[in-house]
Amino acid sequence: MKIVMLGAPGAGKGTYASRLSKRYGIPHISTGDIFRENIKNNTELGQKAKKYMDEGLLVPDELTCDLVMDRISEDDCKKGFILDGFPRTIPQAEALTEALSARGEKMEYALNVVVEDEKIVKRMAGRRSCPNCGAIYHLVTLPPKKEGICDKCGTPLVQRADDKEETVLKRLSIYHEQTEPLIEYYNKQGILHEMSGDADVDKEVLRIAKVLEA
Ligand code: AMP
């Protein structure tokens, strides 16, 4: 099963992708996570990507596309995969379609997670993360037991540079300009389905699972 998640940053693509990945036993591939892992390990790719990410800008296609194409060629992707955060531009989507078609394959489902911009800003502004183990908290909806400290490893929590309000607003405007056209791109291929990013997660996963398993 080959799935691509669409939707604004902070809409909840990652949450759904991780649930579907477990349900179907296929890898959840998040380009944001791959870049963050590279930043943590201070790789050359990480150093290049960080400049763009901290500003809320997209990492250039030449640093992004090959990385994803290599990842989906790995053995664990033979049964399928879920892409989360890629493609983010029409050229990325075209590169993906071409790479799949060269293998006689195509994308099967595009799941568009919908949430109003205003809610996204509130969500992301309250988000805190652990720089050590990656755990995510929210000041209002998921606070840590001890204020400002990670429950899992005791490290002081931080606000990711790209979760700051002005950066979130910039990311949303880039989303509308460069990523939203992908909805129409996949709609034309007849594989688009909508999901609510504002619903009960369990119920929404079950609802979409019926579509995927029909
Ligand atoms: P995410 O965790 O998906 O919100 O991604 C965090 C950041 O990584 C984004 O704001 C971009 O700077 C960068 N990024 C992730 N995926 C892509 C992509 N497909 N194209 C360009 N930049 C990306």
mmCIF file of C-alpha atoms and ligand atoms in Angstrom:
data_model
loop_
_atom_site.group_PDB
_atom_site.id
_atom_site.type_symbol
_atom_site.label_atom_id
_atom_site.label_comp_id
_atom_site.label_asym_id
_atom_site.label_seq_id
_atom_site.Cartn_x
_atom_site.Cartn_y
_atom_site.Cartn_z
ATOM 1 C CA MET A 1 0.000 0.000 0.000
ATOM 2 C CA LYS A 2 1.531 3.315 -1.063
ATOM 3 C CA ILE A 3 0.185 6.329 0.776
ATOM 4 C CA VAL A 4 1.091 9.990 0.699
ATOM 5 C CA MET A 5 -0.079 12.290 3.506
ATOM 6 C CA LEU A 6 -1.039 15.852 2.539
ATOM 7 C CA GLY A 7 -1.971 18.793 4.751
ATOM 8 C CA ALA A 8 -0.521 21.860 6.406
ATOM 9 C CA PRO A 9 2.363 21.665 8.873
ATOM 10 C CA GLY A 10 0.875 20.823 12.268
ATOM 11 C CA ALA A 11 -2.342 19.364 10.809
ATOM 12 C CA GLY A 12 -1.603 15.930 12.283
ATOM 13 C CA LYS A 13 -0.144 14.072 9.279
ATOM 14 C CA GLY A 14 2.547 12.513 11.465
ATOM 15 C CA THR A 15 0.072 11.145 14.001
ATOM 16 C CA TYR A 16 -2.059 9.490 11.330
ATOM 17 C CA ALA A 17 0.977 8.267 9.389
ATOM 18 C CA SER A 18 2.393 6.587 12.453
ATOM 19 C CA ARG A 19 -0.934 4.874 13.252
ATOM 20 C CA LEU A 20 -1.386 3.643 9.688
ATOM 21 C CA SER A 21 2.236 2.503 9.558
ATOM 22 C CA LYS A 22 1.633 0.234 12.567
ATOM 23 C CA ARG A 23 -1.702 -0.989 11.270
ATOM 24 C CA TYR A 24 -0.342 -2.030 7.871
ATOM 25 C CA GLY A 25 3.253 -2.870 8.810
ATOM 26 C CA ILE A 26 4.721 -0.443 6.287
ATOM 27 C CA PRO A 27 7.394 2.196 6.997
ATOM 28 C CA HIS A 28 6.463 5.749 7.952
ATOM 29 C CA ILE A 29 8.859 8.003 6.081
ATOM 30 C CA SER A 30 8.961 11.577 7.382
ATOM 31 C CA THR A 31 11.377 13.878 5.575
ATOM 32 C CA GLY A 32 11.207 16.301 8.531
ATOM 33 C CA ASP A 33 12.338 13.468 10.867
ATOM 34 C CA ILE A 34 15.128 12.477 8.466
ATOM 35 C CA PHE A 35 16.395 16.068 8.367
ATOM 36 C CA ARG A 36 16.135 16.423 12.176
ATOM 37 C CA GLU A 37 18.064 13.168 12.647
ATOM 38 C CA ASN A 38 20.785 14.509 10.309
ATOM 39 C CA ILE A 39 20.909 17.776 12.269
ATOM 40 C CA LYS A 40 21.252 15.853 15.537
ATOM 41 C CA ASN A 41 24.129 13.830 14.073
ATOM 42 C CA ASN A 42 25.642 16.981 12.562
ATOM 43 C CA THR A 43 25.937 15.474 9.074
ATOM 44 C CA GLU A 44 26.637 17.589 6.002
ATOM 45 C CA LEU A 45 22.998 17.227 4.928
ATOM 46 C CA GLY A 46 21.890 18.255 8.430
ATOM 47 C CA GLN A 47 24.025 21.388 8.363
ATOM 48 C CA LYS A 48 22.628 22.392 4.977
ATOM 49 C CA ALA A 49 18.987 21.624 5.875
ATOM 50 C CA LYS A 50 19.065 23.386 9.268
ATOM 51 C CA LYS A 51 19.468 26.851 7.749
ATOM 52 C CA TYR A 52 16.220 26.466 5.816
ATOM 53 C CA MET A 53 14.270 24.668 8.528
ATOM 54 C CA ASP A 54 14.988 27.196 11.278
ATOM 55 C CA GLU A 55 13.680 29.928 8.974
ATOM 56 C CA GLY A 56 10.514 27.997 8.154
ATOM 57 C CA LEU A 57 11.620 27.654 4.527
ATOM 58 C CA LEU A 58 11.539 24.519 2.398
ATOM 59 C CA VAL A 59 14.788 22.615 1.998
ATOM 60 C CA PRO A 60 15.692 22.774 -1.725
ATOM 61 C CA ASP A 61 14.421 19.933 -3.949
ATOM 62 C CA GLU A 62 17.960 18.832 -4.844
ATOM 63 C CA LEU A 63 18.646 17.990 -1.193
ATOM 64 C CA THR A 64 15.277 16.319 -0.733
ATOM 65 C CA CYS A 65 14.251 14.290 -3.786
ATOM 66 C CA ASP A 66 17.190 11.845 -4.050
ATOM 67 C CA LEU A 67 16.988 11.184 -0.351
ATOM 68 C CA VAL A 68 13.367 10.065 -0.630
ATOM 69 C CA MET A 69 13.904 8.066 -3.826
ATOM 70 C CA ASP A 70 16.768 6.166 -2.150
ATOM 71 C CA ARG A 71 14.667 5.533 0.948
ATOM 72 C CA ILE A 72 11.689 4.110 -0.957
ATOM 73 C CA SER A 73 14.030 1.777 -2.871
ATOM 74 C CA GLU A 74 15.017 0.004 0.329
ATOM 75 C CA ASP A 75 13.783 -3.525 1.004
ATOM 76 C CA ASP A 76 11.350 -2.607 3.772
ATOM 77 C CA CYS A 77 9.381 -0.495 1.249
ATOM 78 C CA LYS A 78 8.567 -3.429 -1.031
ATOM 79 C CA LYS A 79 5.114 -3.872 0.574
ATOM 80 C CA GLY A 80 4.505 -0.124 0.495
ATOM 81 C CA PHE A 81 5.189 2.980 2.544
ATOM 82 C CA ILE A 82 3.631 6.144 3.943
ATOM 83 C CA LEU A 83 5.200 9.442 2.994
ATOM 84 C CA ASP A 84 4.746 12.245 5.506
ATOM 85 C CA GLY A 85 6.039 15.684 4.528
ATOM 86 C CA PHE A 86 6.988 14.695 0.997
ATOM 87 C CA PRO A 87 6.149 15.778 -1.664
ATOM 88 C CA ARG A 88 5.788 19.423 -0.689
ATOM 89 C CA THR A 89 6.046 20.978 -4.151
ATOM 90 C CA ILE A 90 4.754 20.074 -7.617
ATOM 91 C CA PRO A 91 8.317 19.337 -8.883
ATOM 92 C CA GLN A 92 8.792 16.932 -5.941
ATOM 93 C CA ALA A 93 5.466 15.225 -6.760
ATOM 94 C CA GLU A 94 6.474 14.917 -10.414
ATOM 95 C CA ALA A 95 9.863 13.452 -9.459
ATOM 96 C CA LEU A 96 8.083 10.918 -7.261
ATOM 97 C CA THR A 97 5.543 9.967 -9.939
ATOM 98 C CA GLU A 98 8.400 9.491 -12.429
ATOM 99 C CA ALA A 99 10.517 7.416 -10.051
ATOM 100 C CA LEU A 100 7.567 5.153 -9.272
ATOM 101 C CA SER A 101 6.528 4.856 -12.885
ATOM 102 C CA ALA A 102 10.094 3.817 -13.838
ATOM 103 C CA ARG A 103 9.459 0.838 -11.534
ATOM 104 C CA GLY A 104 6.010 0.192 -13.018
ATOM 105 C CA GLU A 105 4.322 1.494 -9.872
ATOM 106 C CA LYS A 106 2.183 4.418 -8.803
ATOM 107 C CA MET A 107 0.959 6.185 -5.695
ATOM 108 C CA GLU A 108 -2.271 4.559 -4.482
ATOM 109 C CA TYR A 109 -3.740 6.906 -1.865
ATOM 110 C CA ALA A 110 -3.302 10.592 -1.041
ATOM 111 C CA LEU A 111 -4.797 11.447 2.370
ATOM 112 C CA ASN A 112 -5.344 15.155 2.888
ATOM 113 C CA VAL A 113 -5.516 16.096 6.578
ATOM 114 C CA VAL A 114 -7.624 19.235 6.951
ATOM 115 C CA VAL A 115 -7.450 21.769 9.827
ATOM 116 C CA GLU A 116 -8.083 25.531 9.883
ATOM 117 C CA ASP A 117 -4.956 27.723 9.930
ATOM 118 C CA GLU A 118 -6.010 29.408 13.177
ATOM 119 C CA LYS A 119 -6.106 26.092 15.034
ATOM 120 C CA ILE A 120 -2.733 25.132 13.639
ATOM 121 C CA VAL A 121 -1.129 28.323 14.935
ATOM 122 C CA LYS A 122 -2.514 27.639 18.425
ATOM 123 C CA ARG A 123 -1.399 24.030 18.309
ATOM 124 C CA MET A 124 2.136 24.718 17.197
ATOM 125 C CA ALA A 125 2.755 27.713 19.432
ATOM 126 C CA GLY A 126 2.096 25.482 22.473
ATOM 127 C CA ARG A 127 4.259 22.620 21.289
ATOM 128 C CA ARG A 128 7.400 21.761 23.269
ATOM 129 C CA SER A 129 9.820 19.007 22.414
ATOM 130 C CA CYS A 130 12.631 17.116 24.063
ATOM 131 C CA PRO A 131 15.960 17.821 22.327
ATOM 132 C CA ASN A 132 17.297 14.518 23.655
ATOM 133 C CA CYS A 133 14.661 11.829 22.985
ATOM 134 C CA GLY A 134 12.309 13.673 20.603
ATOM 135 C CA ALA A 135 9.177 13.336 22.798
ATOM 136 C CA ILE A 136 6.533 15.963 21.976
ATOM 137 C CA TYR A 137 4.373 17.821 24.540
ATOM 138 C CA HIS A 138 1.820 20.614 24.443
ATOM 139 C CA LEU A 139 1.443 23.322 27.086
ATOM 140 C CA VAL A 140 -2.349 22.969 27.046
ATOM 141 C CA THR A 141 -3.305 19.563 25.665
ATOM 142 C CA LEU A 142 -0.370 17.358 26.704
ATOM 143 C CA PRO A 143 1.719 19.018 29.435
ATOM 144 C CA PRO A 144 4.682 17.149 30.954
ATOM 145 C CA LYS A 145 4.258 16.025 34.599
ATOM 146 C CA LYS A 146 6.914 18.501 35.746
ATOM 147 C CA GLU A 147 6.777 21.881 34.008
ATOM 148 C CA GLY A 148 9.400 22.247 31.286
ATOM 149 C CA ILE A 149 10.954 18.790 31.852
ATOM 150 C CA CYS A 150 10.692 15.671 29.679
ATOM 151 C CA ASP A 151 8.732 12.864 31.426
ATOM 152 C CA LYS A 152 10.762 10.207 29.655
ATOM 153 C CA CYS A 153 14.357 11.347 30.112
ATOM 154 C CA GLY A 154 14.355 14.415 32.403
ATOM 155 C CA THR A 155 15.855 16.779 29.804
ATOM 156 C CA PRO A 156 14.641 20.437 29.774
ATOM 157 C CA LEU A 157 12.095 20.900 26.982
ATOM 158 C CA VAL A 158 12.561 23.405 24.170
ATOM 159 C CA GLN A 159 10.390 25.104 21.597
ATOM 160 C CA ARG A 160 11.639 24.075 18.166
ATOM 161 C CA ALA A 161 12.805 27.125 16.196
ATOM 162 C CA ASP A 162 10.327 26.183 13.466
ATOM 163 C CA ASP A 163 7.408 26.095 15.967
ATOM 164 C CA LYS A 164 7.770 29.796 16.921
ATOM 165 C CA GLU A 165 4.651 31.737 15.955
ATOM 166 C CA GLU A 166 6.158 33.939 13.241
ATOM 167 C CA THR A 167 7.866 30.895 11.714
ATOM 168 C CA VAL A 168 4.595 28.940 11.820
ATOM 169 C CA LEU A 169 2.841 31.775 9.950
ATOM 170 C CA LYS A 170 5.593 31.733 7.330
ATOM 171 C CA ARG A 171 5.370 27.939 7.003
ATOM 172 C CA LEU A 172 1.603 28.201 6.526
ATOM 173 C CA SER A 173 1.954 30.769 3.787
ATOM 174 C CA ILE A 174 4.556 28.604 2.013
ATOM 175 C CA TYR A 175 2.205 25.644 2.444
ATOM 176 C CA HIS A 176 -0.677 27.481 0.745
ATOM 177 C CA GLU A 177 1.523 28.694 -2.062
ATOM 178 C CA GLN A 178 3.665 25.646 -2.831
ATOM 179 C CA THR A 179 2.126 22.548 -1.244
ATOM 180 C CA GLU A 180 -1.644 23.061 -1.473
ATOM 181 C CA PRO A 181 -1.596 22.626 -5.293
ATOM 182 C CA LEU A 182 -0.734 18.965 -4.613
ATOM 183 C CA ILE A 183 -4.346 18.411 -3.522
ATOM 184 C CA GLU A 184 -5.470 19.051 -7.088
ATOM 185 C CA TYR A 185 -2.496 17.081 -8.460
ATOM 186 C CA TYR A 186 -3.591 13.926 -6.629
ATOM 187 C CA ASN A 187 -7.299 14.640 -7.063
ATOM 188 C CA LYS A 188 -6.744 14.483 -10.827
ATOM 189 C CA GLN A 189 -5.188 11.048 -10.334
ATOM 190 C CA GLY A 190 -8.404 10.013 -8.565
ATOM 191 C CA ILE A 191 -6.664 8.919 -5.354
ATOM 192 C CA LEU A 192 -7.463 11.813 -3.010
ATOM 193 C CA HIS A 193 -9.319 11.261 0.284
ATOM 194 C CA GLU A 194 -9.951 13.808 2.999
ATOM 195 C CA MET A 195 -9.266 13.300 6.713
ATOM 196 C CA SER A 196 -10.118 15.586 9.600
ATOM 197 C CA GLY A 197 -7.125 16.779 11.581
ATOM 198 C CA ASP A 198 -9.502 17.909 14.274
ATOM 199 C CA ALA A 199 -11.363 14.680 15.005
ATOM 200 C CA ASP A 200 -10.978 11.793 17.449
ATOM 201 C CA VAL A 201 -7.817 10.102 16.155
ATOM 202 C CA ASP A 202 -8.957 6.499 16.785
ATOM 203 C CA LYS A 203 -12.302 7.023 15.054
ATOM 204 C CA GLU A 204 -10.730 8.831 12.118
ATOM 205 C CA VAL A 205 -8.143 6.055 11.654
ATOM 206 C CA LEU A 206 -10.914 3.426 11.624
ATOM 207 C CA ARG A 207 -12.948 5.441 9.145
ATOM 208 C CA ILE A 208 -10.035 5.836 6.714
ATOM 209 C CA ALA A 209 -8.992 2.203 7.208
ATOM 210 C CA LYS A 210 -12.356 1.165 5.720
ATOM 211 C CA VAL A 211 -11.545 3.245 2.631
ATOM 212 C CA LEU A 212 -8.049 1.784 2.358
ATOM 213 C CA GLU A 213 -9.256 -1.787 2.845
ATOM 214 C CA ALA A 214 -12.326 -1.530 0.573
HETATM 215 P P1 AMP B 1 7.967 18.668 9.021
HETATM 216 O O1 AMP B 1 8.454 17.956 10.231
HETATM 217 O O2 AMP B 1 7.414 17.751 7.958
HETATM 218 O O3 AMP B 1 7.030 19.803 9.319
HETATM 219 O O4 AMP B 1 9.268 19.328 8.338
HETATM 220 C C1 AMP B 1 10.066 20.259 9.025
HETATM 221 C C2 AMP B 1 10.860 21.091 8.031
HETATM 222 O O5 AMP B 1 11.713 20.222 7.244
HETATM 223 C C3 AMP B 1 10.045 21.862 7.017
HETATM 224 O O6 AMP B 1 9.576 23.086 7.514
HETATM 225 C C4 AMP B 1 11.061 22.042 5.894
HETATM 226 O O7 AMP B 1 11.995 23.060 6.219
HETATM 227 C C5 AMP B 1 11.809 20.719 5.918
HETATM 228 N N1 AMP B 1 11.184 19.731 5.016
HETATM 229 C C6 AMP B 1 10.584 18.569 5.356
HETATM 230 N N2 AMP B 1 10.137 17.915 4.275
HETATM 231 C C7 AMP B 1 10.449 18.686 3.200
HETATM 232 C C8 AMP B 1 10.251 18.581 1.799
HETATM 233 N N3 AMP B 1 9.601 17.530 1.245
HETATM 234 N N4 AMP B 1 10.723 19.576 1.018
HETATM 235 C C9 AMP B 1 11.376 20.630 1.533
HETATM 236 N N5 AMP B 1 11.579 20.814 2.835
HETATM 237 C C10 AMP B 1 11.122 19.851 3.674
#
